[in-house]
């Protein structure tokens, strides 16, 4: 076992993001000596100034259940939403829910644009083929089964699930603070699937074999005074009346174009400006999910570039600006998918590489394979955001047995403690150098591209429109 | 230490030689009985679309959550496939797709089903052999199922057969009208109870009366056929597709199979309103209950062996082996034979070290006789037979 199971040291996985401020408050009240844990921290790894055997690592909340279940971490704090998303799929895992921390409350809701409750209730007789979009595909699936939907498809996405309603999905399963919040978006909460506050979780084996009491006792005396009240007053203090923002009825005859958010947004804006069609509200902050574009008959939505290939494959968008890396990841999982690269855009160039810790005595993938075959790294733990590319690469290179740890970015911080190999994109190599990592193989180079659906693109009516948009985009390349 | 990659999957079972002997005996008996009753074998694929099982609304959410489901390599549309958790629903699909023009289809199958079981200590792959009578309505079809199932159990030589009867339609009507809810209340339903309910006929609903009538007819028919049964309404299974008679089969107190009537399933799957009923045996349980067979008891077996690398002698071994197979022997070839007959060597042993000299060892006393030709060996063995 690569995992350090020595009794005298224990490891705590702490969340980034929405739970960070309240969790930092709890950690500080409990006097665990993890003072570096704050919204401003740039370090992923912390050691305790009070309890010498305690160390901590900051993760994306979503990554915490799997880390604790695998035994890489003894304890963790994260939202019940991600815990249940994991447990629904892996009910027999080694993850134990220890205590409700009573803060960061919210819920997982199934939402839609109209009230479809009656239809769900009568789903046995009702219409089939519900399209459900969610960051929580396992919870969405269990919701669909429990509601006895006759026929449904779950489309996993990595964010902005509500944006897909109503043209691209009938329902979204997502986290929201309250039903009021959903009403403010102009949506209807069909069902609260789960009340999702923060929880303390532990690894089953750690609970059985280690003395975690120094941490647990300090936490437990602080939990009772956890800032539940504070969060609630904040909610109640927010007395603004619920304004239903009715969404414009979408033009379904329009050709649809998906533009990326996140890192790819800025270069995409520059490119579209060059092509002379920069959408007005696209560059605004906060981000508008549906900016208008200077092209007649083209409807634009802003979504995650990772989610675009699957959406285009299903005809939810005609065209999308994403990266070749995400196209390849999609094609690795679904070789028969109708998504194709229609135009290379050239910007946002990255290399997708395999990297290991600088101290590992290997300089190439063959030497790494030798180590794996000699049983020195068994199983090889691989962290990657590109799950399908990584899976295929590891099989093609016979790096078996391996354990793939899906990450939501910042894979570099997993090495060396929580993973042996990283498969991720690098732009300049600075991040790798900072984490003492070295590249042992370059898988491919990736840049932005326009993807389309070969089935849709050949349909009369669409064909010409798509060709004319591509023509306009080509101007940006000059 | 064994290599981690060679471990068997949790919840999966290897069937070794003695297991397979018992499995095959159970299957062979099942197949032969089914054929004698005019049933014909079909086989459905292991993978089915998940929609098939959700659309019928006949598997409970808790069963569906234990199904092995995943996205296939062309599953970009989000359409999931499953390892079949049940065979009756796929057979109903097969019937709708291919056979619905016939009035009646008598089908049987031997198939594995897959259900996730949390501990990994019980089988997650479960073998079934089952019968479906599609287009068969009425009491006679119910009775046909029960009598065929009983005959198979008898042919298998299993003792202490118990037949437990209930009725899904009647159970639903009683639960609805008499507000029976707990298992204890349901378990009190017996012959006398049903007789009392019957006397309330004037005030009971049409569906209750109809179910009661159909249940009563089956019981009366079975009595006339001297088929013992017990009424046991707790015996209803976890399948929601049953609409009429339900039965469970036990041997030595252990559940070995069950079935019933499912008249709504085919219409729910988009087919015509076709009545149907069927049953299945749990092959793993049935095979476990069969006695071990003495190895090679029923077969004529021979070992043809040759020492050293004499290619002419080896060639003769193949010729002799073929002749013996044609004469009905199961023949094992053994080159580089050890001096002594290996442990467990059975039946006749023939050593061929010289193409013109065969040493034939037979019988419990290992009698050795020398013969000069293949024909001579056959003649010698024929004499002994």
PDB file of N, CA and C in Angstrom, chain A residues 220-264:
ATOM      1  N   UNK A 220     -15.092  18.522  18.070  1.00  0.00           N
ATOM      2  CA  UNK A 220     -16.419  18.278  18.613  1.00  0.00           C
ATOM      3  C   UNK A 220     -16.822  19.366  19.605  1.00  0.00           C
ATOM      4  N   UNK A 221     -15.860  19.886  20.379  1.00  0.00           N
ATOM      5  CA  UNK A 221     -16.244  20.954  21.301  1.00  0.00           C
ATOM      6  C   UNK A 221     -16.513  22.262  20.561  1.00  0.00           C
ATOM      7  N   UNK A 222     -16.064  22.353  19.336  1.00  0.00           N
ATOM      8  CA  UNK A 222     -16.310  23.581  18.577  1.00  0.00           C
ATOM      9  C   UNK A 222     -17.541  23.495  17.691  1.00  0.00           C
ATOM     10  N   UNK A 223     -17.957  22.260  17.362  1.00  0.00           N
ATOM     11  CA  UNK A 223     -19.075  22.100  16.429  1.00  0.00           C
ATOM     12  C   UNK A 223     -20.345  22.744  16.966  1.00  0.00           C
ATOM     13  N   UNK A 224     -20.580  22.557  18.278  1.00  0.00           N
ATOM     14  CA  UNK A 224     -21.814  23.074  18.854  1.00  0.00           C
ATOM     15  C   UNK A 224     -21.920  24.592  18.692  1.00  0.00           C
ATOM     16  N   UNK A 225     -20.778  25.254  18.656  1.00  0.00           N
ATOM     17  CA  UNK A 225     -20.846  26.703  18.497  1.00  0.00           C
ATOM     18  C   UNK A 225     -20.505  27.118  17.062  1.00  0.00           C
ATOM     19  N   UNK A 226     -20.704  26.173  16.162  1.00  0.00           N
ATOM     20  CA  UNK A 226     -20.429  26.467  14.755  1.00  0.00           C
ATOM     21  C   UNK A 226     -21.360  27.571  14.267  1.00  0.00           C
ATOM     22  N   UNK A 227     -20.931  28.332  13.300  1.00  0.00           N
ATOM     23  CA  UNK A 227     -21.638  29.569  12.934  1.00  0.00           C
ATOM     24  C   UNK A 227     -22.916  29.342  12.136  1.00  0.00           C
ATOM     25  N   UNK A 228     -23.760  28.413  12.635  1.00  0.00           N
ATOM     26  CA  UNK A 228     -25.011  28.170  11.938  1.00  0.00           C
ATOM     27  C   UNK A 228     -25.890  29.419  11.934  1.00  0.00           C
ATOM     28  N   UNK A 229     -26.007  29.984  13.124  1.00  0.00           N
ATOM     29  CA  UNK A 229     -26.867  31.159  13.275  1.00  0.00           C
ATOM     30  C   UNK A 229     -26.430  32.276  12.326  1.00  0.00           C
ATOM     31  N   UNK A 230     -25.120  32.465  12.264  1.00  0.00           N
ATOM     32  CA  UNK A 230     -24.585  33.549  11.441  1.00  0.00           C
ATOM     33  C   UNK A 230     -25.049  33.403   9.983  1.00  0.00           C
ATOM     34  N   UNK A 231     -24.973  32.169   9.493  1.00  0.00           N
ATOM     35  CA  UNK A 231     -25.356  31.946   8.101  1.00  0.00           C
ATOM     36  C   UNK A 231     -26.840  32.242   7.910  1.00  0.00           C
ATOM     37  N   UNK A 232     -27.626  31.831   8.932  1.00  0.00           N
ATOM     38  CA  UNK A 232     -29.067  32.023   8.793  1.00  0.00           C
ATOM     39  C   UNK A 232     -29.469  33.497   8.795  1.00  0.00           C
ATOM     40  N   UNK A 233     -28.880  34.253   9.749  1.00  0.00           N
ATOM     41  CA  UNK A 233     -29.246  35.674   9.800  1.00  0.00           C
ATOM     42  C   UNK A 233     -28.874  36.355   8.489  1.00  0.00           C
ATOM     43  N   UNK A 234     -27.751  35.922   7.966  1.00  0.00           N
ATOM     44  CA  UNK A 234     -27.320  36.493   6.696  1.00  0.00           C
ATOM     45  C   UNK A 234     -28.418  36.289   5.648  1.00  0.00           C
ATOM     46  N   UNK A 235     -28.988  35.060   5.675  1.00  0.00           N
ATOM     47  CA  UNK A 235     -30.049  34.751   4.721  1.00  0.00           C
ATOM     48  C   UNK A 235     -31.274  35.612   4.968  1.00  0.00           C
ATOM     49  N   UNK A 236     -31.633  35.697   6.284  1.00  0.00           N
ATOM     50  CA  UNK A 236     -32.851  36.426   6.604  1.00  0.00           C
ATOM     51  C   UNK A 236     -32.686  37.926   6.399  1.00  0.00           C
ATOM     52  N   UNK A 237     -31.470  38.401   6.646  1.00  0.00           N
ATOM     53  CA  UNK A 237     -31.194  39.810   6.458  1.00  0.00           C
ATOM     54  C   UNK A 237     -31.352  40.244   5.009  1.00  0.00           C
ATOM     55  N   UNK A 238     -31.278  39.258   4.156  1.00  0.00           N
ATOM     56  CA  UNK A 238     -31.339  39.553   2.735  1.00  0.00           C
ATOM     57  C   UNK A 238     -32.806  39.629   2.324  1.00  0.00           C
ATOM     58  N   UNK A 239     -33.397  40.814   2.513  1.00  0.00           N
ATOM     59  CA  UNK A 239     -34.850  40.891   2.397  1.00  0.00           C
ATOM     60  C   UNK A 239     -35.347  41.295   1.023  1.00  0.00           C
ATOM     61  N   UNK A 240     -34.446  41.357   0.078  1.00  0.00           N
ATOM     62  CA  UNK A 240     -34.875  41.816  -1.235  1.00  0.00           C
ATOM     63  C   UNK A 240     -36.013  40.943  -1.757  1.00  0.00           C
ATOM     64  N   UNK A 241     -37.031  41.562  -2.309  1.00  0.00           N
ATOM     65  CA  UNK A 241     -38.168  40.777  -2.785  1.00  0.00           C
ATOM     66  C   UNK A 241     -37.744  39.860  -3.930  1.00  0.00           C
ATOM     67  N   UNK A 242     -38.450  38.733  -4.012  1.00  0.00           N
ATOM     68  CA  UNK A 242     -38.124  37.785  -5.061  1.00  0.00           C
ATOM     69  C   UNK A 242     -38.560  38.347  -6.407  1.00  0.00           C
ATOM     70  N   UNK A 243     -37.600  38.560  -7.254  1.00  0.00           N
ATOM     71  CA  UNK A 243     -37.935  39.054  -8.581  1.00  0.00           C
ATOM     72  C   UNK A 243     -37.789  37.905  -9.560  1.00  0.00           C
ATOM     73  N   UNK A 244     -38.889  37.510 -10.123  1.00  0.00           N
ATOM     74  CA  UNK A 244     -38.818  36.447 -11.116  1.00  0.00           C
ATOM     75  C   UNK A 244     -38.325  37.022 -12.427  1.00  0.00           C
ATOM     76  N   UNK A 245     -37.120  36.640 -12.802  1.00  0.00           N
ATOM     77  CA  UNK A 245     -36.626  37.106 -14.083  1.00  0.00           C
ATOM     78  C   UNK A 245     -37.070  36.105 -15.136  1.00  0.00           C
ATOM     79  N   UNK A 246     -38.091  36.467 -15.826  1.00  0.00           N
ATOM     80  CA  UNK A 246     -38.595  35.548 -16.849  1.00  0.00           C
ATOM     81  C   UNK A 246     -37.585  35.468 -17.978  1.00  0.00           C
ATOM     82  N   UNK A 247     -37.330  34.269 -18.366  1.00  0.00           N
ATOM     83  CA  UNK A 247     -36.352  34.097 -19.434  1.00  0.00           C
ATOM     84  C   UNK A 247     -37.018  34.297 -20.788  1.00  0.00           C
ATOM     85  N   UNK A 248     -36.264  34.900 -21.685  1.00  0.00           N
ATOM     86  CA  UNK A 248     -36.795  35.106 -23.026  1.00  0.00           C
ATOM     87  C   UNK A 248     -37.062  33.756 -23.682  1.00  0.00           C
ATOM     88  N   UNK A 249     -38.119  33.720 -24.450  1.00  0.00           N
ATOM     89  CA  UNK A 249     -38.420  32.474 -25.154  1.00  0.00           C
ATOM     90  C   UNK A 249     -37.368  32.276 -26.233  1.00  0.00           C
ATOM     91  N   UNK A 250     -36.659  31.165 -26.163  1.00  0.00           N
ATOM     92  CA  UNK A 250     -35.547  30.988 -27.095  1.00  0.00           C
ATOM     93  C   UNK A 250     -36.015  30.796 -28.531  1.00  0.00           C
ATOM     94  N   UNK A 251     -35.168  31.286 -29.428  1.00  0.00           N
ATOM     95  CA  UNK A 251     -35.445  31.139 -30.847  1.00  0.00           C
ATOM     96  C   UNK A 251     -34.870  29.799 -31.293  1.00  0.00           C
ATOM     97  N   UNK A 252     -35.749  28.803 -31.440  1.00  0.00           N
ATOM     98  CA  UNK A 252     -35.228  27.470 -31.724  1.00  0.00           C
ATOM     99  C   UNK A 252     -34.780  27.291 -33.168  1.00  0.00           C
ATOM    100  N   UNK A 253     -35.124  28.277 -34.011  1.00  0.00           N
ATOM    101  CA  UNK A 253     -34.666  28.162 -35.396  1.00  0.00           C
ATOM    102  C   UNK A 253     -33.236  28.681 -35.543  1.00  0.00           C
ATOM    103  N   UNK A 254     -32.748  29.378 -34.502  1.00  0.00           N
ATOM    104  CA  UNK A 254     -31.417  29.972 -34.587  1.00  0.00           C
ATOM    105  C   UNK A 254     -30.350  28.881 -34.605  1.00  0.00           C
ATOM    106  N   UNK A 255     -29.216  29.233 -35.196  1.00  0.00           N
ATOM    107  CA  UNK A 255     -28.052  28.372 -35.100  1.00  0.00           C
ATOM    108  C   UNK A 255     -27.398  28.686 -33.764  1.00  0.00           C
ATOM    109  N   UNK A 256     -27.030  27.640 -33.006  1.00  0.00           N
ATOM    110  CA  UNK A 256     -26.535  27.914 -31.655  1.00  0.00           C
ATOM    111  C   UNK A 256     -25.027  27.750 -31.583  1.00  0.00           C
ATOM    112  N   UNK A 257     -24.429  28.684 -30.862  1.00  0.00           N
ATOM    113  CA  UNK A 257     -22.978  28.725 -30.714  1.00  0.00           C
ATOM    114  C   UNK A 257     -22.669  28.778 -29.223  1.00  0.00           C
ATOM    115  N   UNK A 258     -21.755  27.904 -28.769  1.00  0.00           N
ATOM    116  CA  UNK A 258     -21.342  27.931 -27.366  1.00  0.00           C
ATOM    117  C   UNK A 258     -19.967  28.568 -27.261  1.00  0.00           C
ATOM    118  N   UNK A 259     -19.872  29.523 -26.337  1.00  0.00           N
ATOM    119  CA  UNK A 259     -18.587  30.183 -26.092  1.00  0.00           C
ATOM    120  C   UNK A 259     -18.087  29.789 -24.706  1.00  0.00           C
ATOM    121  N   UNK A 260     -16.762  29.722 -24.546  1.00  0.00           N
ATOM    122  CA  UNK A 260     -16.207  29.217 -23.285  1.00  0.00           C
ATOM    123  C   UNK A 260     -16.166  30.261 -22.175  1.00  0.00           C
ATOM    124  N   UNK A 261     -16.318  29.814 -20.939  1.00  0.00           N
ATOM    125  CA  UNK A 261     -16.023  30.685 -19.795  1.00  0.00           C
ATOM    126  C   UNK A 261     -14.638  30.305 -19.273  1.00  0.00           C
ATOM    127  N   UNK A 262     -14.252  30.882 -18.162  1.00  0.00           N
ATOM    128  CA  UNK A 262     -12.968  30.521 -17.548  1.00  0.00           C
ATOM    129  C   UNK A 262     -11.769  31.067 -18.305  1.00  0.00           C
ATOM    130  N   UNK A 263     -10.658  30.302 -18.262  1.00  0.00           N
ATOM    131  CA  UNK A 263      -9.387  30.759 -18.839  1.00  0.00           C
ATOM    132  C   UNK A 263      -9.487  31.054 -20.332  1.00  0.00           C
ATOM    133  N   UNK A 264     -10.358  30.320 -20.997  1.00  0.00           N
ATOM    134  CA  UNK A 264     -10.425  30.474 -22.449  1.00  0.00           C
ATOM    135  C   UNK A 264     -11.228  31.706 -22.876  1.00  0.00           C
TER     136      UNK A 264
END
